[in-house]
mmCIF file of C-alpha atoms in Angstrom:
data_model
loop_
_atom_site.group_PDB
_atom_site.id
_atom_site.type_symbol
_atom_site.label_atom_id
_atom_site.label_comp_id
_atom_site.label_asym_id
_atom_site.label_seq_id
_atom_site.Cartn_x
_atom_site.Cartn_y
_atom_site.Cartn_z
ATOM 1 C CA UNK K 1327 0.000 0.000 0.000
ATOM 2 C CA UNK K 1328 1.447 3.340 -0.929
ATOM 3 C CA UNK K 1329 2.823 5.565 1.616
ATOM 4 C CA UNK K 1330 -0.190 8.445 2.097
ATOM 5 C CA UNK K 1331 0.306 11.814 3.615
ATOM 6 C CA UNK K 1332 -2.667 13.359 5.746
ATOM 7 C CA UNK K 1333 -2.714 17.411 6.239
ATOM 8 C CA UNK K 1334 -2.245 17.764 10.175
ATOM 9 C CA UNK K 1335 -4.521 19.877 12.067
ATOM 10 C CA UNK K 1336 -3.117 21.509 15.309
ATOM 11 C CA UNK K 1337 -2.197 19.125 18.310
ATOM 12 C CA UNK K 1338 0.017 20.658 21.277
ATOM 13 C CA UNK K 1339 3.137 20.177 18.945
ATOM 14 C CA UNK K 1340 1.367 22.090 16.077
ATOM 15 C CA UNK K 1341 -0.591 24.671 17.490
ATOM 16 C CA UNK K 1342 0.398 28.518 16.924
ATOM 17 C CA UNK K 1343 3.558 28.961 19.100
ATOM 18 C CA UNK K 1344 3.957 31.861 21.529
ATOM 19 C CA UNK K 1345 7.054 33.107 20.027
ATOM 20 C CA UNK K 1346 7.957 34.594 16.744
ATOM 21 C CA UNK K 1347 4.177 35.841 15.899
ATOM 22 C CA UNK K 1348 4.167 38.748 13.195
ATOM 23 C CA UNK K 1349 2.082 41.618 14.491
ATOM 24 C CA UNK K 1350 0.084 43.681 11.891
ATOM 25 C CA UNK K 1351 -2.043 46.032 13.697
ATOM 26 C CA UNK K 1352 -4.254 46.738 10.621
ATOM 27 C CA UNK K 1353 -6.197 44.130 9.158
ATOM 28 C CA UNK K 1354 -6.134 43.922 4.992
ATOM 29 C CA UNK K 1355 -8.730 44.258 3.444
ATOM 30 C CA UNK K 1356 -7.681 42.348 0.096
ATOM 31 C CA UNK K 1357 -7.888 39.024 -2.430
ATOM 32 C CA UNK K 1358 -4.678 37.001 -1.698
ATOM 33 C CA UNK K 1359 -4.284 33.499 -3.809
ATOM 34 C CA UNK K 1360 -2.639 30.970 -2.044
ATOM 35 C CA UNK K 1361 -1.387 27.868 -3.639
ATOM 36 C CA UNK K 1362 -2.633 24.243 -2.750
ATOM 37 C CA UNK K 1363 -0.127 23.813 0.558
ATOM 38 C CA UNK K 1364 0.237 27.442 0.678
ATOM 39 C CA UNK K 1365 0.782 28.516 4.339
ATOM 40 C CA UNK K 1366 0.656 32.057 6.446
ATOM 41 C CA UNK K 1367 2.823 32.028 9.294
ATOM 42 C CA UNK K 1368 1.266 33.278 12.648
ATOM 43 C CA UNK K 1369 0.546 36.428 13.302
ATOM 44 C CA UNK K 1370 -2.292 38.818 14.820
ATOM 45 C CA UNK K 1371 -4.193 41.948 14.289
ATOM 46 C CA UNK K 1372 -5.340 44.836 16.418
ATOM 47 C CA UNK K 1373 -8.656 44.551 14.267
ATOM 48 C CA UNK K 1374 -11.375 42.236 13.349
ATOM 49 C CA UNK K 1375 -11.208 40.114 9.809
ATOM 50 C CA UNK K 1376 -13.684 37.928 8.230
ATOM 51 C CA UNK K 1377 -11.391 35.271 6.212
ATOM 52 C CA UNK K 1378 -13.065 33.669 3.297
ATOM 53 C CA UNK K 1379 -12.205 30.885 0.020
ATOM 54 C CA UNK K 1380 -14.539 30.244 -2.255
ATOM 55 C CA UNK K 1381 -13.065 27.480 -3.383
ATOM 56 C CA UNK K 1382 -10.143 24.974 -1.646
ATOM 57 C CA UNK K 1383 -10.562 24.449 2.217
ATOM 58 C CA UNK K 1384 -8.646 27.008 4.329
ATOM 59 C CA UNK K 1385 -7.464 25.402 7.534
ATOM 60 C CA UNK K 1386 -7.050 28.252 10.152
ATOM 61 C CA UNK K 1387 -5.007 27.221 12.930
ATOM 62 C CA UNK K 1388 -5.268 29.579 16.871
ATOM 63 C CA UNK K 1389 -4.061 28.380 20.803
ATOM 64 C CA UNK K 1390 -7.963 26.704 20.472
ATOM 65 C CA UNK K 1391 -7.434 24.058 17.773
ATOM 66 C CA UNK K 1392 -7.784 24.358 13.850
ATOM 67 C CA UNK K 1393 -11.011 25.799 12.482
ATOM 68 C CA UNK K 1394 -11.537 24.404 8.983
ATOM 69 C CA UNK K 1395 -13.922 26.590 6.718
ATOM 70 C CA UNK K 1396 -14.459 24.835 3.060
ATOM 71 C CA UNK K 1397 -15.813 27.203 0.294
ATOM 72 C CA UNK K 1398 -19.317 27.671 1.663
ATOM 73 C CA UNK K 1399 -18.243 28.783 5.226
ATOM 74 C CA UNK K 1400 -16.437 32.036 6.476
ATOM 75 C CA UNK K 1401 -14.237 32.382 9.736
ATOM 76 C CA UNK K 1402 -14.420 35.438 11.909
ATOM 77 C CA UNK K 1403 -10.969 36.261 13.578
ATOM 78 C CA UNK K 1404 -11.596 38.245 16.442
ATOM 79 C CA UNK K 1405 -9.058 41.184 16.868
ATOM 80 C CA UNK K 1406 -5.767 40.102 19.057
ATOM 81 C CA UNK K 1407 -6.733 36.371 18.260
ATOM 82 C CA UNK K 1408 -3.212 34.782 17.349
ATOM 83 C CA UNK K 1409 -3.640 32.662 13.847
ATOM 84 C CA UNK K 1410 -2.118 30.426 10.942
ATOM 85 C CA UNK K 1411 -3.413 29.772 7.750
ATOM 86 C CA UNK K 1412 -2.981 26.776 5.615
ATOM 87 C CA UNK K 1413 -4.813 26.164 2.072
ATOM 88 C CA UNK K 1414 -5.814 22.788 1.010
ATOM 89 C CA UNK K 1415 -6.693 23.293 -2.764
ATOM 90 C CA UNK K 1416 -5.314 26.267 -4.418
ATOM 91 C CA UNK K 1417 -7.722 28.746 -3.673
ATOM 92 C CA UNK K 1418 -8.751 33.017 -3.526
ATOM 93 C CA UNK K 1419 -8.377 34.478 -0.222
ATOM 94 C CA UNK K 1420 -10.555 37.096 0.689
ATOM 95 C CA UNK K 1421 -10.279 39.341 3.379
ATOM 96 C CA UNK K 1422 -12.167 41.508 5.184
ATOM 97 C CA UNK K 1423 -10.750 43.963 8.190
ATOM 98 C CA UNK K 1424 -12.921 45.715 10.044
ATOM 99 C CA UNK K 1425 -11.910 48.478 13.480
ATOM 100 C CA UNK K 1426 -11.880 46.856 16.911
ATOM 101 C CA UNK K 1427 -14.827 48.845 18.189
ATOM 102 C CA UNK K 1428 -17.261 47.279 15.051
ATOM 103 C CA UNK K 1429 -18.044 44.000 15.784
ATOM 104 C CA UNK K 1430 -21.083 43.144 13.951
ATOM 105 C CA UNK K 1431 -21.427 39.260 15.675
ATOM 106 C CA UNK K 1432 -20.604 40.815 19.175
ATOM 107 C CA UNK K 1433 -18.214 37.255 19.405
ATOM 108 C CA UNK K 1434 -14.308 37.240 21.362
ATOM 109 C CA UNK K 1435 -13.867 33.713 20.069
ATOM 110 C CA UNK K 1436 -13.274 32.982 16.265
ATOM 111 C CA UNK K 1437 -16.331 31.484 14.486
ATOM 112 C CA UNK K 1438 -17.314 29.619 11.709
ATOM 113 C CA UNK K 1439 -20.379 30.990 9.625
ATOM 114 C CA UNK K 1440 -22.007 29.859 6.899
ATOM 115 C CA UNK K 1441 -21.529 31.465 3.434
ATOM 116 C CA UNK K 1442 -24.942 31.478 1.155
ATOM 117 C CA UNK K 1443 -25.090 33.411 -2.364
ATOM 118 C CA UNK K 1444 -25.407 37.227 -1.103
ATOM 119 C CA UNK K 1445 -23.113 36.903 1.479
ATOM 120 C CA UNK K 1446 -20.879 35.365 -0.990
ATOM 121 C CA UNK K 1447 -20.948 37.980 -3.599
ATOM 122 C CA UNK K 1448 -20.745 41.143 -0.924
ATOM 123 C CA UNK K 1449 -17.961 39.724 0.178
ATOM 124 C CA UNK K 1450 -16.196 39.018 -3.283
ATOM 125 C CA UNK K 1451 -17.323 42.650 -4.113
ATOM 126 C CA UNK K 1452 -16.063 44.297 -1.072
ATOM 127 C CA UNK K 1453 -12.476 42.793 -1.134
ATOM 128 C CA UNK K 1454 -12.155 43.347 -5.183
ATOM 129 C CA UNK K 1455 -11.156 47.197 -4.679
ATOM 130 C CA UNK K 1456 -10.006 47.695 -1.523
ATOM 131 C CA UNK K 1457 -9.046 51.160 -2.273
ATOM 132 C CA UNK K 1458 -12.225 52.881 -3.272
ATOM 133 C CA UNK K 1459 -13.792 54.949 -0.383
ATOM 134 C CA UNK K 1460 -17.301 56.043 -1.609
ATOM 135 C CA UNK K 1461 -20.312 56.138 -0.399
ATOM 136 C CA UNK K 1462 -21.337 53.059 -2.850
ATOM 137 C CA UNK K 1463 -18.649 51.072 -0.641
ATOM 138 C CA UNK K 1464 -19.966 52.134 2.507
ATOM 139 C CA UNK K 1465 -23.618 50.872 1.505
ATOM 140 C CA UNK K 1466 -22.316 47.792 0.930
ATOM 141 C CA UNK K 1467 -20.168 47.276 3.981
ATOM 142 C CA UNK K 1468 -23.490 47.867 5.636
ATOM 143 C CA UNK K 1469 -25.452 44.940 3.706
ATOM 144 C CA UNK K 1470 -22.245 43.181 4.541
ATOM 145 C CA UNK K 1471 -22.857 43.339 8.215
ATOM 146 C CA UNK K 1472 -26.274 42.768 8.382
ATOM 147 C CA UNK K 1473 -25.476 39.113 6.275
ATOM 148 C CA UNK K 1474 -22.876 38.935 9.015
ATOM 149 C CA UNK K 1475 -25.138 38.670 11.582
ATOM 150 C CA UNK K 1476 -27.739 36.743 9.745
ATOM 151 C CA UNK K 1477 -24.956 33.940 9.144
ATOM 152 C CA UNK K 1478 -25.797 30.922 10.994
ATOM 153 C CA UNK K 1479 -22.472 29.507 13.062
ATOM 154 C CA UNK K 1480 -20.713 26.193 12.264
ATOM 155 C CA UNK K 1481 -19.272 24.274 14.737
ATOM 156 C CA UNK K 1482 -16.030 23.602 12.321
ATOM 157 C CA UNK K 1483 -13.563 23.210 15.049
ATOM 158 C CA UNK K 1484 -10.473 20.468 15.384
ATOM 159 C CA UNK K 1485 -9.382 21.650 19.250
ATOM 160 C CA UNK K 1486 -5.925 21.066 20.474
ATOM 161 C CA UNK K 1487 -5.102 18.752 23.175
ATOM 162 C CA UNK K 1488 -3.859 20.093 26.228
ATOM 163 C CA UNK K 1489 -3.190 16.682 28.484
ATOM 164 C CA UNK K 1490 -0.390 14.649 26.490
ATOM 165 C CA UNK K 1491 -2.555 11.686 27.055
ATOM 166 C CA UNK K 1492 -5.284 13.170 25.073
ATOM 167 C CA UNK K 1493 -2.942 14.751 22.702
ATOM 168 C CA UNK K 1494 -0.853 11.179 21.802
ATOM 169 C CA UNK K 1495 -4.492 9.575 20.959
ATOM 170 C CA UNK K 1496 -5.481 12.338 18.719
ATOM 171 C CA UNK K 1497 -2.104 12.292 16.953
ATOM 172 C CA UNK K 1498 -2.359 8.604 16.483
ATOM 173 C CA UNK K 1499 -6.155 9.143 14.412
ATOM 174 C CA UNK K 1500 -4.766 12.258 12.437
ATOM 175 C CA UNK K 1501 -1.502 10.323 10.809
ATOM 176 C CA UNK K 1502 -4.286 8.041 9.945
ATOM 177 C CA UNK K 1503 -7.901 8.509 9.994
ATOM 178 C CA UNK K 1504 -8.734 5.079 8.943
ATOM 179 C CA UNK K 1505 -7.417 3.395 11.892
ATOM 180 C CA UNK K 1506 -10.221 1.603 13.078
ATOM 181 C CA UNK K 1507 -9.004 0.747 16.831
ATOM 182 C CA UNK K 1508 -11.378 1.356 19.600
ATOM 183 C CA UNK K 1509 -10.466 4.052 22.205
ATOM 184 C CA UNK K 1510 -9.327 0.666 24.173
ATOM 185 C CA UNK K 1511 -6.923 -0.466 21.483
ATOM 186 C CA UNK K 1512 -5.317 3.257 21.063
ATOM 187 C CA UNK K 1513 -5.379 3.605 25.280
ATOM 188 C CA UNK K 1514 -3.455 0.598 25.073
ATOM 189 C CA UNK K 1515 -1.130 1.625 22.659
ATOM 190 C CA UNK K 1516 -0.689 4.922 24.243
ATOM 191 C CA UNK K 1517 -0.384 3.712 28.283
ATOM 192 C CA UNK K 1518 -3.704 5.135 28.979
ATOM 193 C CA UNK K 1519 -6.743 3.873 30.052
ATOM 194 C CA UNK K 1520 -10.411 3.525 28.374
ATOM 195 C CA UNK K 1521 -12.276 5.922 31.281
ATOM 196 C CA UNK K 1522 -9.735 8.157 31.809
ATOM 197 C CA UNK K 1523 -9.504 8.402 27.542
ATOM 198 C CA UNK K 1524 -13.146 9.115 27.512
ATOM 199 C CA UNK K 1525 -13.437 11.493 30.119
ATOM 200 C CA UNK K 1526 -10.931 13.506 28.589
ATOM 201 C CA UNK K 1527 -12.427 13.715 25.605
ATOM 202 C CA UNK K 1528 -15.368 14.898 27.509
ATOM 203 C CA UNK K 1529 -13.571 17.488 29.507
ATOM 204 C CA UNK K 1530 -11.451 18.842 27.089
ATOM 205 C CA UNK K 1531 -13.736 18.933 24.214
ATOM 206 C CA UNK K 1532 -17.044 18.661 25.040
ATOM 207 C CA UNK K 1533 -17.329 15.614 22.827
ATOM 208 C CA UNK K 1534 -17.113 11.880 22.944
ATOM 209 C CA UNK K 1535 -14.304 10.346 21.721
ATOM 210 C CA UNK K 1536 -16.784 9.004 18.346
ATOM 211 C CA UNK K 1537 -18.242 12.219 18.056
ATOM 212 C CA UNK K 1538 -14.290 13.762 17.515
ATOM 213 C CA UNK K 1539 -13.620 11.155 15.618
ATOM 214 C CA UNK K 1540 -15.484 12.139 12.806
ATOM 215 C CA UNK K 1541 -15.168 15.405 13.091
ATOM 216 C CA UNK K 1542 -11.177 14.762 12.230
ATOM 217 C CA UNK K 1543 -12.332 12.701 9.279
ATOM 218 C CA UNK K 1544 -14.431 14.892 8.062
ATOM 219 C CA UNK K 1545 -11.483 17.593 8.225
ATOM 220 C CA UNK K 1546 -9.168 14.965 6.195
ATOM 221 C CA UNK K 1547 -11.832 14.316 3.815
ATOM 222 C CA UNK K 1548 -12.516 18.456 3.100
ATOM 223 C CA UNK K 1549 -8.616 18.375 2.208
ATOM 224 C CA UNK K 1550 -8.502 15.036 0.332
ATOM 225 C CA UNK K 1551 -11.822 16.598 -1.939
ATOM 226 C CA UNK K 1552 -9.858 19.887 -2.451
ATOM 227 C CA UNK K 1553 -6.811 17.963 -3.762
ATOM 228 C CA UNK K 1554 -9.288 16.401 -6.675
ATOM 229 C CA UNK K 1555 -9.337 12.958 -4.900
ATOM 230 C CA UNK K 1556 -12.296 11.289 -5.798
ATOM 231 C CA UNK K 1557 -15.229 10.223 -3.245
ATOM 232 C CA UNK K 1558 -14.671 6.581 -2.909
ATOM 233 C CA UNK K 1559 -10.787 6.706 -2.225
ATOM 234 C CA UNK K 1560 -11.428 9.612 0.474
ATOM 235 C CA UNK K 1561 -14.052 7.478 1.990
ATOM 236 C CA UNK K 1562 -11.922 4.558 2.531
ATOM 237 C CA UNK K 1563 -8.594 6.578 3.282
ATOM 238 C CA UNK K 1564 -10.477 8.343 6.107
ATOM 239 C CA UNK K 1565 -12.365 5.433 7.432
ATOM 240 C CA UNK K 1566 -15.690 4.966 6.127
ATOM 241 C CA UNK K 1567 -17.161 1.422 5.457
ATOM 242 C CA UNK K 1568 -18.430 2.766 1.745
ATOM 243 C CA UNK K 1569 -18.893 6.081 -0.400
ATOM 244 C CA UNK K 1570 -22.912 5.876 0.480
ATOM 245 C CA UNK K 1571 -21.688 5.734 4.236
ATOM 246 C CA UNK K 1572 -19.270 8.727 3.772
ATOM 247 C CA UNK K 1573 -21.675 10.429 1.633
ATOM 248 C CA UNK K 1574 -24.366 10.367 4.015
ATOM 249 C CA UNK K 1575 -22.474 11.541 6.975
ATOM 250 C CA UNK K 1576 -20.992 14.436 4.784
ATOM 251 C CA UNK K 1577 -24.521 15.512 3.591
ATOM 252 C CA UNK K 1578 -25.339 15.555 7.359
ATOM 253 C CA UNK K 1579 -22.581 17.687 8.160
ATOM 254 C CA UNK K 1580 -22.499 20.263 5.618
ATOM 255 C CA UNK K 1581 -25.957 20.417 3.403
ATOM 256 C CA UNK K 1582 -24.655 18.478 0.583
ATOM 257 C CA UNK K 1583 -23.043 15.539 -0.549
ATOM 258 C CA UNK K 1584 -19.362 15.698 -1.455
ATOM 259 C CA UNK K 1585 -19.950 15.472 -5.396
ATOM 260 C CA UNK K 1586 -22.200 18.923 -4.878
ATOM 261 C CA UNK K 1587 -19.540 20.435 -2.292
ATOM 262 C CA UNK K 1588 -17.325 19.742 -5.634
ATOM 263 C CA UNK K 1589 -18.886 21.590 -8.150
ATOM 264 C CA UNK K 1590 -19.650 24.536 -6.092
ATOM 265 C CA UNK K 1591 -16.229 24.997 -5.247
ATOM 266 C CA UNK K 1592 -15.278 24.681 -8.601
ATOM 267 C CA UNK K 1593 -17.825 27.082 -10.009
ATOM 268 C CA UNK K 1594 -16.920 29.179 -7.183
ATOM 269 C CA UNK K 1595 -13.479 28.784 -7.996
ATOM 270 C CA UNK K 1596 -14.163 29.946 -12.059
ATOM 271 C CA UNK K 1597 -16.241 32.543 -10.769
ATOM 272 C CA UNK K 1598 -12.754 34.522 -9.927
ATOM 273 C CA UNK K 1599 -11.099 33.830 -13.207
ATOM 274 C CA UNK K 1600 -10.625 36.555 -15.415
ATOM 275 C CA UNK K 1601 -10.298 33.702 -18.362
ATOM 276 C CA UNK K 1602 -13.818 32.998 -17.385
ATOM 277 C CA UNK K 1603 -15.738 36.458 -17.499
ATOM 278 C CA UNK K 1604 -13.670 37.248 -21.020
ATOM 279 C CA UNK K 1605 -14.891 33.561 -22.541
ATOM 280 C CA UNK K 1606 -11.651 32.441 -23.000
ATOM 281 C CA UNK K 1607 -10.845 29.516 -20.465
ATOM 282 C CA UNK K 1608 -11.911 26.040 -22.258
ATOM 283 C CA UNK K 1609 -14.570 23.921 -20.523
ATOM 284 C CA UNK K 1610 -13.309 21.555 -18.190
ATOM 285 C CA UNK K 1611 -13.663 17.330 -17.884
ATOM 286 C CA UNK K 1612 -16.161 16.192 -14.934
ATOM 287 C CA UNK K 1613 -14.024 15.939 -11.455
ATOM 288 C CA UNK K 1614 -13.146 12.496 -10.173
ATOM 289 C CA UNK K 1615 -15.159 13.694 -7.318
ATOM 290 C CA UNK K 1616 -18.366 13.800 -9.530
ATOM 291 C CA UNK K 1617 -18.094 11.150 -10.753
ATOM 292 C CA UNK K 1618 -17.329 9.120 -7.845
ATOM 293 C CA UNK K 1619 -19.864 10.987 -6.136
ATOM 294 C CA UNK K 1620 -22.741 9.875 -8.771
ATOM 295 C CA UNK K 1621 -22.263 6.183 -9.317
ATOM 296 C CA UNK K 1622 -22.269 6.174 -5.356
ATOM 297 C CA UNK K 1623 -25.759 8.205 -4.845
ATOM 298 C CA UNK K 1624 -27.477 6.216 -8.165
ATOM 299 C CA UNK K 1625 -30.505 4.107 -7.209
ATOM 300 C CA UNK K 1626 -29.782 0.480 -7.326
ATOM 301 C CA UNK K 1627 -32.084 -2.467 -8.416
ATOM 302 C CA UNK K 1628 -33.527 -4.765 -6.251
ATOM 303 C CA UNK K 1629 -31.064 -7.994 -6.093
#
């Protein structure tokens, strides 16, 4: 079997280190592209920013854990919050900064919100031409806000370990997220005990140690999609039994099933493309992940 490489979210070794964090007191307002892999060290601002990609899945790493936000979701960074980023896909980054004294979602604590179609677009618009200053601008930072605080919040969150026990467990399931040991069988391996595992899952996290579970998979499998993977090898690299058993958890998750997740990044994606708007980029070939995603979710016959 070949050797496979998983993106690692933050665990105590990872997380955003004290020391040697950039400080930019302003917070851009811009459109940054970031290649698949791409990576901003740490740093912080003395202002809010809303940090969106359309397409891809930006992995945003603070002390708390590793907020993932694929290209339907936003992240709000709270002003003074210290944080990474890391893109899985190549993908746009849009950013939005905004003073410390306007805080739209009244939140301290960075947040993942959903991203529907207006939101979207003010937020494409806003960050397009960061430099104008009219009053045509300031209307639309205003519609901005008000989306802002319409935006239902995602619990998107990988948190970081602070017990090493915990942390060795969790480090285990991310260098492989099919592993399919029991919380027993990784104790074991670790030196640690079932009860004391599960209670500091509890304690830590808020979250038993199958409910974190997926939530890691469903990290690796945002990162395998936005690498072009198709559905059926992500499902069994991060652990699922089948595609319709991956697909169904996914659609759970996140609204959709991983085909449709797919396509709107990649229309998303397009959307940005000056080759697109002037009619000159040539069509493209289905994804693997469509097609994976539709011979999956196809009715079958009685047998």
């Amino acid at each position: 079997m070949p050797n496979i490489r998983h993106p690692r979210p933050a665990t105590r070794d990872t997380a955003v280190p004290d020391t040697a964090v950039r400080h930019t007191p302003k917070a851009p307002t811009r459109t940054q592209p970031l290649a698949a892999g791409g990576r901003i060290d740490a740093h912080r601002h003395d202002e809010h920013q809303i940090v969106y990609a359309g397409s891809g899945v930006l992995a945003v790493t603070t002390e708390t854990g590793t907020w993932f936000a694929p290209g339907t979701r936003a992240l709000w960074v709270p002003a003074g919050t210290v944080h990474a980023h890391r893109a899985h896909g190549r993908l746009d980054l849009h950013l939005v900064g905004l003073p410390a004294d306007d805080n739209p979602l009244g939140l301290d604590t960075p947040t993942v919100l959903a991203v529907g179609p207006l939101l979207r677009e003010l937020i494409l618009a806003y960050t397009r031409d960061p430099e104008d200053t009219g009053p045509e601008r300031r209307r639309l930072l205003a519609v901005l806000r008000d989306q802002l605080r319409a935006s239902p919040q995602q619990p998107l969150l990988l948190p970081t370990a602070t017990d090493p026990r915990l942390a060795a467990v969790c480090d285990l399931v991310h260098a492989d997220p099919a592993d399919p040991r029991t919380l027993a069988a990784l104790g074991a391996a670790t030196g640690t005990g079932e009860r004391t595992l599960s209670r500091l899952f509890r304690a830590e996290f808020g979250l038993t140690f199958p409910q974190w579970r997926t939530q890691s998979r469903l990290y690796h499998a945002l990162a395998m999609l936005a690498e072009d993977l198709p559905v059926t090898t992500v499902a069994h690299r991060c652990g699922w039994s089948s595609a319709s058993a991956f697909i169904e958890v996914f659609r759970r998750s996140f609204g959709c099933t991983p085909g449709t997740h797919h396509r709107r990044a990649r229309t998303a994606a397009a959307s940005d493309d000056p080759r697109v708007r002037s009619g000159t980029r040539p069509p493209r070939r289905p994804a693997p992940a469509d097609r994976a995603t539709a011979r999956a979710s196809a009715p079958r016959g009685k047998p």
